[in-house]
CSV table of C-alpha atoms in Angstrom, one decimal:
chain,number,residue,atom,x,y,z
A,1473,MET,CA,74.9,122.7,91.5
A,1474,ARG,CA,72.4,123.9,94.0
A,1475,LEU,CA,74.7,125.3,96.7
A,1476,ASP,CA,74.2,129.1,96.9
A,1477,PRO,CA,77.4,131.2,96.5
A,1478,SER,CA,77.7,132.1,100.2
A,1479,THR,CA,77.3,128.5,101.4
A,1480,LEU,CA,79.9,127.4,98.8
A,1481,TRP,CA,82.4,130.0,99.9
A,1482,LEU,CA,81.9,129.1,103.5
A,1483,THR,CA,82.4,125.4,102.6
A,1484,LEU,CA,85.6,126.3,100.8
A,1485,LEU,CA,86.8,128.4,103.8
A,1486,GLY,CA,86.0,125.6,106.2
A,1487,ILE,CA,88.0,123.1,104.2
A,1488,GLY,CA,90.8,125.6,103.8
A,1489,LEU,CA,91.0,126.6,107.4
A,1490,GLY,CA,90.8,122.9,108.6
A,1491,THR,CA,93.5,121.9,106.1
A,1492,PHE,CA,95.7,124.8,107.1
A,1493,LEU,CA,95.4,123.9,110.8
A,1494,ILE,CA,96.3,120.2,110.1
A,1495,ARG,CA,99.4,121.4,108.1
A,1496,PHE,CA,100.4,123.9,110.7
A,1497,SER,CA,99.7,121.8,113.8
A,1498,PHE,CA,103.2,120.4,114.6
A,1499,ILE,CA,105.1,123.1,112.8
A,1500,TRP,CA,103.2,125.6,114.9
A,1501,VAL,CA,103.7,124.1,118.4
A,1502,PHE,CA,107.3,123.4,117.3
A,1503,GLY,CA,109.0,120.3,116.7
A,1504,ARG,CA,109.7,117.9,119.5
A,1505,GLY,CA,106.4,116.7,118.1
A,1506,GLU,CA,106.5,113.2,116.9
A,1507,VAL,CA,103.0,111.8,116.1
A,1508,ARG,CA,102.5,108.9,118.5
A,1509,PRO,CA,103.2,105.6,116.7
A,1510,GLU,CA,99.7,104.3,117.3
A,1511,VAL,CA,98.2,107.4,115.6
A,1512,GLN,CA,100.7,107.1,112.8
A,1513,ARG,CA,99.7,103.5,112.3
A,1514,VAL,CA,96.1,104.5,111.8
A,1515,LEU,CA,96.9,107.5,109.6
A,1516,ARG,CA,98.9,105.6,107.1
A,1517,PHE,CA,95.8,103.7,106.0
A,1518,VAL,CA,93.8,106.9,105.2
A,1519,PRO,CA,94.9,107.4,101.6
A,1520,ALA,CA,94.4,103.8,100.4
A,1521,ALA,CA,91.0,103.6,102.2
A,1522,VAL,CA,89.6,107.0,101.1
A,1523,LEU,CA,90.8,106.8,97.5
A,1524,SER,CA,89.4,103.3,97.0
A,1525,ALA,CA,86.0,104.4,98.5
A,1526,LEU,CA,85.9,107.3,96.1
A,1527,VAL,CA,86.9,105.4,93.0
A,1528,LEU,CA,84.9,102.2,93.0
A,1529,PRO,CA,81.4,103.6,93.1
A,1530,SER,CA,82.1,106.1,90.3
A,1531,PHE,CA,83.0,103.1,88.1
A,1532,VAL,CA,80.3,100.7,89.2
A,1533,PHE,CA,77.4,103.0,89.8
A,1534,PRO,CA,78.2,106.2,87.7
A,1535,GLN,CA,75.8,109.1,88.6
A,1536,GLN,CA,74.0,106.8,91.0
A,1537,ALA,CA,72.8,104.6,88.1
A,1538,PRO,CA,72.0,100.9,88.9
A,1539,PHE,CA,74.6,98.3,88.1
A,1540,SER,CA,74.8,97.4,84.5
A,1541,PRO,CA,77.4,95.4,82.6
A,1542,GLU,CA,76.8,97.7,79.6
A,1543,ASN,CA,78.0,100.7,81.6
A,1544,PRO,CA,81.1,101.9,79.6
A,1545,ARG,CA,82.7,103.5,82.8
A,1546,LEU,CA,83.0,100.1,84.4
A,1547,TRP,CA,85.2,98.7,81.6
A,1548,ALA,CA,87.1,102.0,81.0
A,1549,GLY,CA,87.8,102.0,84.8
A,1550,LEU,CA,89.0,98.4,84.6
A,1551,VAL,CA,91.4,99.2,81.7
A,1552,ALA,CA,92.7,102.3,83.6
A,1553,GLY,CA,93.1,100.3,86.7
A,1554,LEU,CA,95.4,97.8,84.9
A,1555,VAL,CA,97.4,100.7,83.5
A,1556,ALA,CA,97.7,102.4,86.9
A,1557,TRP,CA,98.8,99.2,88.5
A,1558,ARG,CA,101.5,98.4,85.9
A,1559,THR,CA,102.8,101.9,85.2
A,1560,ARG,CA,102.0,104.0,88.3
A,1561,SER,CA,101.7,106.9,85.9
A,1562,MET,CA,99.0,109.5,86.3
A,1563,LEU,CA,99.2,110.7,82.7
A,1564,LEU,CA,98.9,107.2,81.3
A,1565,THR,CA,96.1,106.2,83.6
A,1566,ILE,CA,94.0,109.2,82.7
A,1567,ALA,CA,94.8,108.7,79.0
A,1568,ALA,CA,93.9,105.0,79.1
A,1569,GLY,CA,90.7,105.6,80.9
A,1570,MET,CA,89.5,108.5,78.8
A,1571,VAL,CA,90.3,106.8,75.5
A,1572,SER,CA,88.6,103.6,76.6
A,1573,LEU,CA,85.5,105.5,77.6
A,1574,TRP,CA,85.4,107.4,74.3
A,1575,MET,CA,85.8,104.2,72.3
A,1576,LEU,CA,83.2,102.2,74.2
A,1577,SER,CA,80.8,105.1,73.9
A,1578,LEU,CA,81.2,105.0,70.1
A,1579,LEU,CA,80.2,101.3,70.0
B,983,MET,CA,123.0,135.1,101.5
B,984,SER,CA,124.0,133.3,98.4
B,985,THR,CA,123.8,130.0,100.2
B,986,ARG,CA,120.2,130.7,101.0
B,987,LYS,CA,119.6,131.4,97.4
B,988,GLN,CA,121.4,128.3,96.4
B,989,ALA,CA,119.3,126.1,98.7
B,990,PHE,CA,116.1,127.8,97.4
B,991,LEU,CA,117.1,127.2,93.8
B,992,CYS,CA,118.2,123.6,94.6
B,993,GLY,CA,114.8,122.9,96.0
B,994,ALA,CA,113.0,124.5,93.0
B,995,LYS,CA,115.1,122.4,90.6
B,996,ALA,CA,114.6,119.2,92.6
B,997,VAL,CA,110.8,119.2,91.9
B,998,THR,CA,111.0,119.7,88.2
B,999,PRO,CA,110.7,115.9,87.4
B,1000,ILE,CA,107.4,115.6,89.2
B,1001,LEU,CA,105.8,118.6,87.6
B,1002,LEU,CA,104.8,116.4,84.7
B,1003,GLY,CA,102.4,114.6,87.0
B,1004,VAL,CA,101.3,117.8,88.8
B,1005,VAL,CA,100.3,119.8,85.7
B,1006,PRO,CA,97.5,117.5,84.4
B,1007,PHE,CA,96.2,116.9,87.9
B,1008,ALA,CA,95.9,120.7,88.5
B,1009,MET,CA,94.3,121.3,85.1
B,1010,ILE,CA,91.7,118.6,85.8
B,1011,ALA,CA,91.0,120.2,89.2
B,1012,GLY,CA,90.3,123.5,87.4
B,1013,ILE,CA,88.2,121.9,84.6
B,1014,ALA,CA,86.2,119.7,87.1
B,1015,ALA,CA,85.2,122.7,89.2
B,1016,ILE,CA,83.8,124.5,86.2
B,1017,LYS,CA,82.1,121.3,85.0
B,1018,VAL,CA,80.1,121.0,88.2
B,1019,GLY,CA,79.0,124.6,88.0
B,1020,PHE,CA,81.6,126.6,90.0
B,1021,THR,CA,82.1,130.2,88.6
B,1022,LYS,CA,85.7,131.0,87.5
B,1023,LEU,CA,86.3,132.9,90.7
B,1024,GLU,CA,85.0,130.0,92.9
B,1025,ALA,CA,87.1,127.5,90.9
B,1026,LEU,CA,90.2,129.6,91.5
B,1027,GLY,CA,89.2,130.2,95.1
B,1028,ILE,CA,89.2,126.6,96.0
B,1029,SER,CA,92.6,126.2,94.5
B,1030,TYR,CA,94.2,129.0,96.5
B,1031,ILE,CA,92.2,128.5,99.7
B,1032,VAL,CA,92.6,124.7,100.0
B,1033,PHE,CA,95.7,124.0,97.8
B,1034,ALA,CA,95.4,120.2,98.1
B,1035,GLY,CA,94.5,118.4,94.9
B,1036,ALA,CA,92.9,115.2,96.1
B,1037,ALA,CA,90.7,117.0,98.7
B,1038,GLN,CA,89.7,119.6,96.2
B,1039,LEU,CA,88.6,117.0,93.7
B,1040,ALA,CA,86.7,115.1,96.3
B,1041,ALA,CA,85.0,118.3,97.5
B,1042,ILE,CA,84.2,119.3,93.9
B,1043,ASP,CA,82.8,115.8,93.1
B,1044,LEU,CA,80.6,115.8,96.2
B,1045,ILE,CA,79.3,119.3,95.7
B,1046,GLY,CA,78.4,118.2,92.1
B,1047,ARG,CA,76.5,115.3,93.6
B,1048,HIS,CA,74.6,117.6,96.0
B,1049,ALA,CA,76.1,116.1,99.2
B,1050,PRO,CA,75.5,118.1,102.4
B,1051,VAL,CA,78.1,120.6,103.3
B,1052,ILE,CA,79.2,118.7,106.4
B,1053,VAL,CA,79.9,115.6,104.4
B,1054,VAL,CA,81.9,117.7,101.9
B,1055,ILE,CA,84.0,119.3,104.6
B,1056,LEU,CA,84.6,116.1,106.6
B,1057,THR,CA,85.6,114.1,103.5
B,1058,ALA,CA,88.1,116.7,102.4
B,1059,LEU,CA,89.6,117.0,105.9
B,1060,ILE,CA,89.8,113.2,106.3
B,1061,ILE,CA,91.8,113.1,103.0
B,1062,ASN,CA,94.1,115.8,104.4
B,1063,LEU,CA,94.7,114.1,107.7
B,1064,ARG,CA,98.0,112.8,106.3
B,1065,PHE,CA,99.4,116.3,106.6
B,1066,PHE,CA,99.6,115.7,110.4
B,1067,MET,CA,102.4,113.2,109.7
B,1068,TYR,CA,104.2,115.6,107.4
B,1069,SER,CA,103.8,118.5,109.7
B,1070,ALA,CA,105.3,116.5,112.6
B,1071,SER,CA,108.2,115.2,110.5
B,1072,LEU,CA,109.1,118.6,109.1
B,1073,ALA,CA,108.6,120.6,112.4
B,1074,PRO,CA,112.1,120.1,113.8
B,1075,HIS,CA,113.6,121.5,110.6
B,1076,PHE,CA,111.5,124.7,110.8
B,1077,SER,CA,112.0,125.4,114.5
B,1078,GLY,CA,113.4,128.8,115.3
B,1079,LEU,CA,111.7,130.5,112.3
B,1080,PRO,CA,109.2,133.3,113.0
B,1081,LEU,CA,105.6,132.3,113.3
B,1082,GLY,CA,104.6,134.0,110.0
B,1083,GLY,CA,107.3,132.2,108.1
B,1084,ARG,CA,106.3,128.8,109.6
B,1085,GLY,CA,102.7,129.6,108.7
B,1086,LEU,CA,103.7,130.2,105.1
B,1087,LEU,CA,105.7,127.0,104.9
B,1088,ALA,CA,102.8,125.1,106.4
B,1089,TYR,CA,100.3,126.5,103.8
B,1090,LEU,CA,102.6,125.3,101.1
B,1091,LEU,CA,102.9,121.8,102.4
B,1092,THR,CA,102.0,119.1,99.9
B,1093,ASP,CA,102.8,115.4,99.4
B,1094,GLN,CA,105.4,116.3,96.7
B,1095,ALA,CA,107.1,119.1,98.7
B,1096,TYR,CA,107.3,116.9,101.7
B,1097,ALA,CA,108.6,113.9,99.8
B,1098,ILE,CA,111.3,115.9,98.0
B,1099,SER,CA,112.5,117.7,101.1
B,1100,ILE,CA,112.6,114.9,103.5
B,1101,THR,CA,114.6,112.8,101.1
B,1102,ALA,CA,117.0,115.7,100.5
B,1103,TYR,CA,117.3,116.3,104.3
B,1104,GLY,CA,119.3,113.2,104.6
B,1105,GLY,CA,122.4,115.3,103.7
B,1106,GLY,CA,123.0,119.0,103.2
B,1107,ARG,CA,123.6,122.0,105.4
B,1108,ARG,CA,121.2,122.1,108.4
B,1109,GLU,CA,120.7,125.9,108.6
B,1110,PHE,CA,119.4,126.3,105.0
B,1111,ARG,CA,117.0,123.3,104.9
B,1112,HIS,CA,113.9,125.5,105.1
B,1113,TRP,CA,115.1,127.4,102.1
B,1114,PHE,CA,115.4,124.2,100.1
B,1115,TYR,CA,111.9,123.3,101.2
B,1116,PHE,CA,110.6,126.8,100.4
B,1117,GLY,CA,112.1,126.6,96.9
B,1118,ALA,CA,110.5,123.2,96.2
B,1119,ALA,CA,107.1,124.1,97.7
B,1120,LEU,CA,106.8,127.5,96.1
B,1121,MET,CA,107.7,126.0,92.7
B,1122,LEU,CA,105.0,123.4,93.1
B,1123,TRP,CA,102.5,126.1,94.2
B,1124,GLY,CA,103.2,128.3,91.3
B,1125,VAL,CA,102.9,125.5,88.7
B,1126,TRP,CA,99.8,124.2,90.4
B,1127,GLN,CA,98.0,127.6,90.3
B,1128,THR,CA,99.1,128.3,86.8
B,1129,ALA,CA,97.9,124.9,85.5
B,1130,THR,CA,94.6,125.2,87.5
B,1131,THR,CA,94.0,128.6,85.9
B,1132,VAL,CA,94.5,127.1,82.4
B,1133,GLY,CA,92.0,124.4,83.4
B,1134,VAL,CA,89.5,126.9,84.7
B,1135,LEU,CA,89.7,128.9,81.4
B,1136,LEU,CA,89.4,125.8,79.3
B,1137,GLY,CA,86.7,124.3,81.4
B,1138,GLY,CA,83.7,126.1,79.8
B,1139,HIS,CA,84.9,125.3,76.3
B,1140,ILE,CA,85.1,121.6,76.7
B,1141,PRO,CA,82.0,119.8,75.3
B,1142,GLN,CA,80.0,117.6,77.8
B,1143,ALA,CA,80.2,114.7,75.4
B,1144,TRP,CA,83.9,114.4,76.2
B,1145,SER,CA,82.9,113.1,79.6
B,1146,LEU,CA,85.9,114.8,81.2
B,1147,ASP,CA,84.2,114.4,84.7
B,1148,PHE,CA,85.5,110.8,84.4
B,1149,ALA,CA,89.0,112.2,84.8
B,1150,ILE,CA,88.3,112.7,88.5
B,1151,PRO,CA,88.0,109.0,89.5
B,1152,LEU,CA,90.8,108.3,87.1
B,1153,THR,CA,93.0,110.7,89.0
B,1154,PHE,CA,92.1,109.1,92.3
B,1155,LEU,CA,92.8,105.7,90.7
B,1156,ALA,CA,96.3,106.8,89.7
B,1157,LEU,CA,96.9,108.0,93.3
B,1158,LEU,CA,95.5,104.8,94.8
B,1159,PHE,CA,98.1,102.3,93.6
B,1160,PRO,CA,101.1,104.1,95.1
B,1161,ALA,CA,99.2,104.2,98.4
B,1162,ILE,CA,98.9,100.4,98.5
B,1163,LYS,CA,102.4,99.6,99.8
B,1164,ASP,CA,101.9,96.3,101.6
B,1165,ARG,CA,99.3,93.7,102.6
B,1166,PRO,CA,97.5,95.8,105.3
B,1167,SER,CA,97.1,98.8,103.1
B,1168,LEU,CA,95.8,96.5,100.4
B,1169,VAL,CA,93.2,95.1,102.9
B,1170,ALA,CA,92.3,98.7,103.8
B,1171,ALA,CA,91.8,99.6,100.1
B,1172,ALA,CA,89.8,96.5,99.3
B,1173,SER,CA,87.6,96.7,102.4
B,1174,ALA,CA,86.9,100.4,101.8
B,1175,GLY,CA,86.0,99.8,98.2
B,1176,ALA,CA,83.7,96.9,99.0
B,1177,LEU,CA,82.0,98.9,101.7
B,1178,ALA,CA,81.6,101.9,99.5
B,1179,LEU,CA,79.9,99.7,96.9
B,1180,ALA,CA,77.6,98.1,99.5
B,1181,ALA,CA,76.7,101.4,101.1
B,1182,HIS,CA,76.4,103.6,98.0
B,1183,ARG,CA,72.7,104.0,98.4
B,1184,LEU,CA,73.0,105.6,101.8
B,1185,PRO,CA,71.8,109.1,101.8
B,1186,CYS,CA,74.1,112.2,101.7
B,1187,ASN,CA,77.1,110.2,100.5
B,1188,LEU,CA,77.5,108.9,104.1
B,1189,GLY,CA,78.6,105.6,102.6
B,1190,LEU,CA,81.9,107.3,101.7
B,1191,LEU,CA,82.7,108.2,105.3
B,1192,LEU,CA,81.6,104.8,106.5
B,1193,ALA,CA,83.7,103.0,103.9
B,1194,ALA,CA,86.8,105.1,104.6
B,1195,PHE,CA,86.4,104.5,108.3
B,1196,GLY,CA,85.8,100.7,107.8
B,1197,GLY,CA,88.8,100.5,105.5
B,1198,ILE,CA,91.1,102.1,108.0
B,1199,VAL,CA,89.9,99.8,110.8
B,1200,ALA,CA,90.4,96.7,108.5
B,1201,GLY,CA,93.9,97.9,107.7
B,1202,CYS,CA,94.8,98.1,111.4
B,1203,VAL,CA,93.3,94.7,112.1
B,1204,ALA,CA,95.2,93.2,109.2
B,1205,GLU,CA,98.4,94.8,110.4
B,1206,GLY,CA,97.8,93.5,114.0
B,1207,ARG,CA,97.4,90.0,112.7
B,1208,GLY,CA,100.5,90.2,110.6
B,1209,ASN,CA,102.5,91.3,113.6
B,1210,ASP,CA,101.1,88.5,115.7
B,1211,ALA,CA,102.1,85.9,113.1
B,1212,ALA,CA,105.6,87.2,112.8
């Protein structure tokens, strides 16, 4: 990690302050606040879009490596994806992915 | 007085079933921070200052990949945009409380605290609702910080060969499926994923922001089409 300590702390404070203001927003200005339906419509896609954009590259191109079918993270991610889809359990998803990765790395 | 306490304890009790999912998530957040080179103090700092697991993990991941500060902050805040909805939804229940109290309740706001409280708010005595929320949210906060601390202390002792950094995308994966609730959100996830793969060579992890934005637009378009057809 190349970030120097003061930059790192400023980054954390920036995220923390921004996050707090988002959380406080409507609670602060008090409640007749409904988020306008158009905005709500857009916001509801944020989790699915961001999470998917975070997940896929780390399975397909781990550590910026070029695509390779021999990359164990690709297959471990696939197994974990099936488990996540069927069980919706965080514990089982992590367990399935980690165990698959360890087994594939031993091959 | 005793009714306040009852509402508080009720809230604390209501979250116990979800703690099983929170504990490993928090431990991984602690371990991951150490793994990318945070000091113990910095790893605990992010947990207390930000207190939002998915955003913390994304920030840790990006800092580990040497992304520019602005990309780190923007990505974390985009992930946290959903709190606008929770804030708006809870605000009427907290009206009339002093500013400091509302600030504290806002800091403690999480997906789980929101979900538990808003379902419980269907019934129950109106005047003690914020105590129920406070009990649930504070319980989650305490368990989150404790489990993160355990992760931070363990972090340095876990061998690199265990590849525990892989637990970060796995955690996101586990959160992804519940977020796909219907066809438009599936379109949003699929488009964002495809864009992220196509754009992964863009400098500074800008591909992530582009992909998230594209996925959200695709979701909106898919929803508009569905409405027209209906």
